[in-house]
Coordinates of C-alpha atoms in Angstrom, one line a residue:
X40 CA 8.6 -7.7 23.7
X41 CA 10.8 -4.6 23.0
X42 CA 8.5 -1.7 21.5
X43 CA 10.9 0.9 21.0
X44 CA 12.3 1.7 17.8
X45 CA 16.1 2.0 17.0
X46 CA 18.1 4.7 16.2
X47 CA 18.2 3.8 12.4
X48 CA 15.1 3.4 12.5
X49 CA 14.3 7.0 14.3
X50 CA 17.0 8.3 11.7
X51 CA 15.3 7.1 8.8
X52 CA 11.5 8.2 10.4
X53 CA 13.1 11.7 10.8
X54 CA 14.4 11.4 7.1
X55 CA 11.0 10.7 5.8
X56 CA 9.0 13.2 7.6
X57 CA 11.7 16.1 6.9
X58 CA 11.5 14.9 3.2
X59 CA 8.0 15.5 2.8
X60 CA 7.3 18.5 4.9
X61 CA 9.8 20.1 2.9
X62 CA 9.1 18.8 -0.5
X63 CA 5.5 17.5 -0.3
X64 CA 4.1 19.4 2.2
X65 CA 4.0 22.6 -0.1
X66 CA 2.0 21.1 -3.0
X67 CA -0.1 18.5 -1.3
X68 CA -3.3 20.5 -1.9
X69 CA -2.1 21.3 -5.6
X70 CA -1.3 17.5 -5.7
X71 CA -5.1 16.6 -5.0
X72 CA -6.5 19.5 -7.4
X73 CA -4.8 18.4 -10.2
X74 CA -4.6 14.9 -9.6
X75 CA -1.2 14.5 -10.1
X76 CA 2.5 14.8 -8.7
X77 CA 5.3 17.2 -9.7
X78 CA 7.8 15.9 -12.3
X79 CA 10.9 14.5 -10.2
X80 CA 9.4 13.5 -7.1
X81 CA 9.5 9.8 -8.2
X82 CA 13.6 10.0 -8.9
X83 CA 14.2 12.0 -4.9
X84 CA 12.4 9.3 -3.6
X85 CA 14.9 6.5 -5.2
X86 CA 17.9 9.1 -4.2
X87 CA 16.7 8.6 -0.8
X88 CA 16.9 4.9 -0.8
X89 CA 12.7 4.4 -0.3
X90 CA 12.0 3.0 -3.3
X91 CA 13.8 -0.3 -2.3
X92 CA 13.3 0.0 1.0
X93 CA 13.4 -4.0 1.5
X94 CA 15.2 -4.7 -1.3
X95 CA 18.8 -6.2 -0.9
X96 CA 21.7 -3.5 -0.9
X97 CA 23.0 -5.7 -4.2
X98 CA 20.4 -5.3 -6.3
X99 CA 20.2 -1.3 -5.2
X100 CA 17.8 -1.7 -2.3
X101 CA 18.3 -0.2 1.1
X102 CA 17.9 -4.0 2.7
X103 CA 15.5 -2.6 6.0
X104 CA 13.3 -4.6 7.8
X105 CA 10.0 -4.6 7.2
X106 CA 9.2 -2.5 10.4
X107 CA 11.4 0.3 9.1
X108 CA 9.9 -0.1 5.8
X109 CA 5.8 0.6 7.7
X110 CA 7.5 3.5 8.9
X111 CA 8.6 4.9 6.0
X112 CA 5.1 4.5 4.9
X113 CA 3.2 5.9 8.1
X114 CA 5.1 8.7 7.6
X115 CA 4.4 9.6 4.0
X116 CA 1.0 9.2 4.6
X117 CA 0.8 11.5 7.7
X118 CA 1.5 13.9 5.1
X119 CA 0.4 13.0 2.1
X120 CA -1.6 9.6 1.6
X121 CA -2.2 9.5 -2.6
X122 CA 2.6 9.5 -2.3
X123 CA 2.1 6.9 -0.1
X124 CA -0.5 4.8 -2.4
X125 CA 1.7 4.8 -5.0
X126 CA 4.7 4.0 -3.0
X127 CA 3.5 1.3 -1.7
X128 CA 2.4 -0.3 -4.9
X129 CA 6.0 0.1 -6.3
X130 CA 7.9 -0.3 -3.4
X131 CA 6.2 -3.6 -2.2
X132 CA 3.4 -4.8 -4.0
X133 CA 5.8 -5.0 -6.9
X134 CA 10.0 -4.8 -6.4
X135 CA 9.4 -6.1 -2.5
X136 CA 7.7 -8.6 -4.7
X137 CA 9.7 -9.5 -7.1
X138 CA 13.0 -9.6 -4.6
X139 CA 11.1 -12.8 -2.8
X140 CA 10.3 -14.2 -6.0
X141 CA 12.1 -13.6 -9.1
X142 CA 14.9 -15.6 -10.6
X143 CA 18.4 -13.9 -10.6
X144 CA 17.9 -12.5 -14.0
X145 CA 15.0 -11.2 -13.5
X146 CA 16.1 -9.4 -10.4
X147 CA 19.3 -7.9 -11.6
X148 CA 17.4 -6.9 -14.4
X149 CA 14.3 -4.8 -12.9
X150 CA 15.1 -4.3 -9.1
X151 CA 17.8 -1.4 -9.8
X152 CA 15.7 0.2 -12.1
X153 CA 13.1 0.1 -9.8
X154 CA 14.6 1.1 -6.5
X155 CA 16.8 4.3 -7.9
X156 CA 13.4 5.7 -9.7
X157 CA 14.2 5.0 -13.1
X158 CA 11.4 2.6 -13.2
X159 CA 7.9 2.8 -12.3
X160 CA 6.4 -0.4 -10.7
X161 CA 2.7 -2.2 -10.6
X162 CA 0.9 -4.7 -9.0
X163 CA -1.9 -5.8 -12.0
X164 CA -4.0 -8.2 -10.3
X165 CA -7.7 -6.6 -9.9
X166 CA -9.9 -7.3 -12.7
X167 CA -13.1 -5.6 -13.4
X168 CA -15.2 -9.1 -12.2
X169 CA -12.3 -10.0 -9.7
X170 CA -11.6 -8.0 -7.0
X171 CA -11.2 -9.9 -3.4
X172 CA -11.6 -12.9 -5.5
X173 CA -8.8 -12.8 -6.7
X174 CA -8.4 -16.6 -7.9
X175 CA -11.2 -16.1 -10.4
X176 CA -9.2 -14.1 -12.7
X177 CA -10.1 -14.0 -16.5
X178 CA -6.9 -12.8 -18.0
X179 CA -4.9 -15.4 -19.9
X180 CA -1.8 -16.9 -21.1
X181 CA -1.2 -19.1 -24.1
X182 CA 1.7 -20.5 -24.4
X183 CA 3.1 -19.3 -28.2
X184 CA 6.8 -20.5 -28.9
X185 CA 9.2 -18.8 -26.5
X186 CA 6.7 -16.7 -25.6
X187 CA 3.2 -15.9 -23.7
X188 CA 0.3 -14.5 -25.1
X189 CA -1.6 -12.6 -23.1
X190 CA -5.2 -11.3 -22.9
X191 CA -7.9 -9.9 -20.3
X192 CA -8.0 -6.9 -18.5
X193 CA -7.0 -5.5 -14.6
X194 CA -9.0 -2.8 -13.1
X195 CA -7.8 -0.2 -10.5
X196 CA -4.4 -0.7 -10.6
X197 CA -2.0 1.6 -9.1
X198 CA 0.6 3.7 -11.3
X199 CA -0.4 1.9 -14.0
X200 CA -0.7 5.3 -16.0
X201 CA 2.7 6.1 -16.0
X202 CA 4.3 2.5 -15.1
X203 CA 6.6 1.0 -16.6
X204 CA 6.7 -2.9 -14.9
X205 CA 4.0 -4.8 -14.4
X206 CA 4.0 -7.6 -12.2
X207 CA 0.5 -9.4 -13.4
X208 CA -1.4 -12.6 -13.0
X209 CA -2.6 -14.5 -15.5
X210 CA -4.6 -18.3 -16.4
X211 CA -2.0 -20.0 -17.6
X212 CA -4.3 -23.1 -17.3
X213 CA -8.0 -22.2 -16.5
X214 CA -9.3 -24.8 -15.4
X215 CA -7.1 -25.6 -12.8
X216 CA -8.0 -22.3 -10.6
X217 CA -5.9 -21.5 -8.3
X218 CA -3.5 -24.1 -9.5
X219 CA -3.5 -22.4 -13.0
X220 CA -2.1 -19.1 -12.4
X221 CA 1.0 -17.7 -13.6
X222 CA 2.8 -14.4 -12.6
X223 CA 4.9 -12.6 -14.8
X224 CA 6.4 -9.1 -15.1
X225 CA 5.3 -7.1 -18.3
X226 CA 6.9 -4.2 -19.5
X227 CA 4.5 -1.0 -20.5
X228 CA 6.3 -1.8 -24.3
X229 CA 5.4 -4.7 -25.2
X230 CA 3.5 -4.7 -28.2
X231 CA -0.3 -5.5 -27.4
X232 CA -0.4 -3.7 -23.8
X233 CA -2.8 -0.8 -23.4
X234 CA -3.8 2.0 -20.5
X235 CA -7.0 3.0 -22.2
X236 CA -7.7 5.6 -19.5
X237 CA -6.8 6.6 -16.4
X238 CA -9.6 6.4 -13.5
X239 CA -11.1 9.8 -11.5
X240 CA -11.0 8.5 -7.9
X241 CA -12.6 10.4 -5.1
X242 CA -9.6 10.2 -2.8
X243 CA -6.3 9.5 -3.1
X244 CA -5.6 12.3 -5.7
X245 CA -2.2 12.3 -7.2
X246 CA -1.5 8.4 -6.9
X247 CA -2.4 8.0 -10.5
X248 CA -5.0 4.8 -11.1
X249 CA -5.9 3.1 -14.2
X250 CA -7.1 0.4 -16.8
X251 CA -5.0 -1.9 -18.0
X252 CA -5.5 -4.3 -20.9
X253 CA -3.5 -6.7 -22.3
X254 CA -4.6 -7.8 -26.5
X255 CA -2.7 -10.8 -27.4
X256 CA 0.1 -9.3 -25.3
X257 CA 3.4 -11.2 -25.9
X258 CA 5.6 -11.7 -22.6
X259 CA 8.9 -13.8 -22.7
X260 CA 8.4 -17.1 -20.9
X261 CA 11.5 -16.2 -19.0
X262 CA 9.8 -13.0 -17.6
X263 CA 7.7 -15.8 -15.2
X264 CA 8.2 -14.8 -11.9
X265 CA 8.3 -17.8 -9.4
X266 CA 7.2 -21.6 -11.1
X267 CA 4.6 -22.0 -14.0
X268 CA 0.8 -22.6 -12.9
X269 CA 2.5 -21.4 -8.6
X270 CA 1.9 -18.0 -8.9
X271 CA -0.9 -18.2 -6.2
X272 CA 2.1 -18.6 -4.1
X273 CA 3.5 -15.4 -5.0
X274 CA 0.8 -13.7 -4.7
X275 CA -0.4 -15.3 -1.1
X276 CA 3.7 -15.1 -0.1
X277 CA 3.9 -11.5 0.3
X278 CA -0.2 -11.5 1.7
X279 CA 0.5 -10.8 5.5
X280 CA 3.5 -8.6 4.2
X281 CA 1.1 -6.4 2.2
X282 CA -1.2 -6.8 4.6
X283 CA 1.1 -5.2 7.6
X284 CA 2.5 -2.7 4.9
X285 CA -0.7 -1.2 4.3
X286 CA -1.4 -1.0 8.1
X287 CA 1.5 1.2 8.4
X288 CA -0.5 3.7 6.0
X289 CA -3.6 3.8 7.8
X290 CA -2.2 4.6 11.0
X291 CA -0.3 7.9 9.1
X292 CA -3.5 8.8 7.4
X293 CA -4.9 9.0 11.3
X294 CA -2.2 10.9 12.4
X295 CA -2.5 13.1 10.4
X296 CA -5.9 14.2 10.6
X297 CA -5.1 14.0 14.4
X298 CA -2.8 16.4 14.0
X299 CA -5.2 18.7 12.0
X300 CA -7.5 18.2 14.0
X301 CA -5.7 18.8 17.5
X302 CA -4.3 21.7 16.3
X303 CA -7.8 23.4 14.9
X304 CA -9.0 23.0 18.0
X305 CA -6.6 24.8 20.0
X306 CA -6.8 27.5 17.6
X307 CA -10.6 28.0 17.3
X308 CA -13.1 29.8 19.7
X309 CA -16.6 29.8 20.5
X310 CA -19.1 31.4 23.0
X311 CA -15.4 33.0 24.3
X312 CA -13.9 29.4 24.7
X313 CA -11.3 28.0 22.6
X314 CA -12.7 24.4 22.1
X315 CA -10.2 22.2 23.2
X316 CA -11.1 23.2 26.7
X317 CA -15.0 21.8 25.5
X318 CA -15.6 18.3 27.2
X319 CA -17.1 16.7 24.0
X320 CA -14.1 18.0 21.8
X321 CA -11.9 16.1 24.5
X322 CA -13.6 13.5 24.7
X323 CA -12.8 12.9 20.7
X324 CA -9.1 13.6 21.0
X325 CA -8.6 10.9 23.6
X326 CA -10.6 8.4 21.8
X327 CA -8.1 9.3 18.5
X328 CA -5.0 9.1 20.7
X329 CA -6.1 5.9 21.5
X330 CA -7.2 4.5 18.5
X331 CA -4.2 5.4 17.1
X332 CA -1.9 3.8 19.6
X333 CA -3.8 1.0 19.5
X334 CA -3.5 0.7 15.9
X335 CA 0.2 1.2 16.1
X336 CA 0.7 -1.9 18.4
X337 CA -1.1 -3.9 15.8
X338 CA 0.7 -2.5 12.8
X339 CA 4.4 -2.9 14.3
X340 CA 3.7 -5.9 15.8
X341 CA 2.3 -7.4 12.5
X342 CA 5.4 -6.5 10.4
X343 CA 8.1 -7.8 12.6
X344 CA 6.0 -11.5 12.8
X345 CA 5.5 -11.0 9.4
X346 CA 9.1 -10.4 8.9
X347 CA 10.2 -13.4 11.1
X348 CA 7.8 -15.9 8.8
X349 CA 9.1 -14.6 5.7
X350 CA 12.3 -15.1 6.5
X351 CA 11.7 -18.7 8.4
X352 CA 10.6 -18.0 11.6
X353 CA 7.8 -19.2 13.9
X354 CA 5.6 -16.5 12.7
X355 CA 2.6 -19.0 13.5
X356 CA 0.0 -16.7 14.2
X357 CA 0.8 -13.7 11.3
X358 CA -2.0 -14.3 9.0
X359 CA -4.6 -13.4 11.4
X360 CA -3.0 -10.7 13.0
X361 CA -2.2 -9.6 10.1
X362 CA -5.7 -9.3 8.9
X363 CA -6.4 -7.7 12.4
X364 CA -3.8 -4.9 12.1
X365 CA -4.4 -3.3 9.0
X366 CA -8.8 -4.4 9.9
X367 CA -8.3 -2.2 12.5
X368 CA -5.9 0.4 11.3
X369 CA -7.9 1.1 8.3
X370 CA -11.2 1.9 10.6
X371 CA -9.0 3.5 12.8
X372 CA -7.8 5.8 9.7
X373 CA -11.5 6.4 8.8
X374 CA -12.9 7.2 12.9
X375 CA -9.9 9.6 13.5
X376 CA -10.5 11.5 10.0
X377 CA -14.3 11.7 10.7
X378 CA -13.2 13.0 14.7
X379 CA -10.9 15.5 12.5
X380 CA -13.5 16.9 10.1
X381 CA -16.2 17.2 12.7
X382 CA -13.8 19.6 14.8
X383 CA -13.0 22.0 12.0
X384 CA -17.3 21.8 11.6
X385 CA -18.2 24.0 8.2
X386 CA -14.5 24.6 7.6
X387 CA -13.4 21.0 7.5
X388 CA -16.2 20.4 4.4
X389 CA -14.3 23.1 2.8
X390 CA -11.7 21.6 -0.1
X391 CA -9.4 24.4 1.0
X392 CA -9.1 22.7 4.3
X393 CA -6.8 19.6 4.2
X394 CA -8.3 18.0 6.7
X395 CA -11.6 16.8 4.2
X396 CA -8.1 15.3 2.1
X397 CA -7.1 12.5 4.8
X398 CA -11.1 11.7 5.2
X399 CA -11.6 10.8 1.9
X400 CA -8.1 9.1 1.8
X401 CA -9.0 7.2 4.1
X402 CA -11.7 5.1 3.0
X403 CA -9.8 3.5 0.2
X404 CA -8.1 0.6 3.0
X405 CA -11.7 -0.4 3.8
X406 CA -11.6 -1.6 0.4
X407 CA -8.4 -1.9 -1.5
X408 CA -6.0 -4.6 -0.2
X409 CA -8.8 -6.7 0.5
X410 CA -12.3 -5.6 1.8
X411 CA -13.0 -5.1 5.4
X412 CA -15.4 -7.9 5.9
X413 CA -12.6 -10.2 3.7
X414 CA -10.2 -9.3 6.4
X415 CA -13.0 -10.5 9.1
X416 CA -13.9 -13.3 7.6
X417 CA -9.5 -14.3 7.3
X418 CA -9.7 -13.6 11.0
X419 CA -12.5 -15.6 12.4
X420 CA -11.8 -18.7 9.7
X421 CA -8.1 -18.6 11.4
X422 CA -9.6 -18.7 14.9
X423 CA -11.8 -21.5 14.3
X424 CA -10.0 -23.6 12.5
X425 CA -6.2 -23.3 14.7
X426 CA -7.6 -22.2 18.2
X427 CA -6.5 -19.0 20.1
X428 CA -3.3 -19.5 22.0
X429 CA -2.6 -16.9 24.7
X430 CA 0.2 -18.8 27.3

């Protein structure tokens, strides 16, 4: 297995990290005070060709991988996390999303939008008494005419304060389950769709999170994305995608904090001793180089197989590796920042010091994008049921 990256793929890594050291960098801490991002950040982003990152080149998409894609997002999060929480909700839980599932009207009509800025996208699947399980939604659609009605509420959803597409999931026939589920992409005007409020979180600052809720909401039935009563297989489709996305995030929040870390403690001294030289203080940093590196061999490794099965190939083992990349990545994230924090001791409980930033960033992918003990419980079901195979 080749692990090194290409040059495009360097190119656009260098892109992405000179991008937000430059234009993120400056405001990160303002960004997490104020719990929100400066006007025109959205619009560089789509200049730059992120927004679509996997989207086809004719629909205004850059058309990469979905490797090139994770890096994009490790390195937005090595800076600056909440950016890369709302990225990643536009950029894949919703247009990566629709470009897999829509119809061709559907994508000609959202995906440029979406992937130059212009448009805001959202993933509105968590409700308030459906979080990991996800198939006992209470939202519904009637069927009214040439049109859906729709009514429930989604909880915690990304951008959904200032978004302008929503790609939700709905009962189009309740009693079905799973089988009864619909996914369709609402617009923020459609007449019976609310944001009631928007949600104070304790990390992730900036990425802006809310309520959504949907009173006798009417949708066009031509805005159903994928088939009537399949839209458990759009949202399962783009799963181990998601899944491997996410990872990608996790493994910048640790470097960052590494980075914080590493470089407080060649900075400060005690008992006449700068404290990297300590042996306990080492002993930390090679543990985060190695859970990092770790991490990053699951996280790459996931999105190309994820790739391959997405676009037909054997891919036969994805779902639980998968689950075992971003699993990992995600405790990896939370270890490194805890490592980090306890280096800068006092200093690192201080707000003024980023570093307390990444560890509360952190935490969120041990529960968003499926629970911790979800992603276990994915793992070991896989193993049981199809075997390990390691020739």
């Amino acid at each position: 297995m080749d692990f090194e990256l290409t040059e495009e793929q360097r190119i656009v890594q260098r892109n992405v990290h000179r991008f937000m050291v430059k234009e993120i960098e400056p405001l990160a801490e303002q960004i997490d005070r104020e719990d929100k991002f400066p006007p025109g950040i959205w619009k560089k982003l789509g200049d730059l060709g992120f927004l679509g990152a996997t989207v086809a080149e004719e629909y205004g998409g850059s058309g990469f991988d979905l490797l090139t894609a994770v890096l994009v997002m490790e390195q937005m999060a090595r800076t600056c996390p909440a950016l890369a929480v709302s990225y990643g909700a536009h950029a894949n839980l919703c247009a990566d999303n629709l470009s897999r599932n829509a119809n061709e009207e559907l994508k000609r009509k959202y995906l440029p939008g979406l992937c130059s800025g212009d448009l805001v996208g959202c993933l509105a699947l968590t409700e308030p008494n459906a979080g990991s399980d996800a198939v006992n939604i209470r939202t519904t659609a009637r069927r009214d005419g040439d049109d859906f009605l729709l009514n429930g509420s989604k909880m915690f959803i990304t951008n959904a304060p200032v978004g302008d597409i929503f790609l939700t999931y709905a009962k189009t026939e309740p009693d079905k389950k799973a089988k009864g589920i619909t996914a369709f992409v609402v617009e923020k005007d459609f007449p019976g769709l609310s944001i009631p409020k928007k949600l104070n979180k304790m990390g992730n600052r900036g990425s802006p999170t809310g309520e959504v809720v949907f009173e006798d909401c009417r949708v066009p039935a031509r805005n159903v994305v994928g088939k009537l009563n399949e839209g458990i297989k759009v949202m399962m489709g783009g799963l181990d995608v998601e899944r491997a996305f996410y990872g990608g995030e996790c493994l910048g929040i640790a470097e960052g904090a590494f980075e914080l870390g590493l470089k407080y403690s060649k900075e400060r001294d005690q008992f006449g001793e700068i404290i990297c030289n300590f042996q306990m203080i080492k002993a930390k940093l090679a543990d985060m180089y190695t859970e990092i590196e770790a991490a990053r061999g699951l996280v790459y490794r996931a999105a190309v197989m994820a790739d391959k099965a997405q676009r037909g190939g054997k891919g036969t083992e994805v779902h639980k590796l998968a689950a075992a990349a971003i699993l990992f990545a995600a405790e990896t994230a939370r270890r490194v920042s805890n490592h980090a924090v306890q280096i800068h001791g006092g200093y690192g409980y201080m707000l003024e010091f980023p570093v307390n930033r990444f560890y509360r960033d952190a935490k969120l992918y041990e529960i968003g994008a499926g629970t911790s003990e979800i992603r276990r419980l994915v793992i070991a079901n896989e193993i049981i049921s199809k075997g390990l195979d390691y020739v």
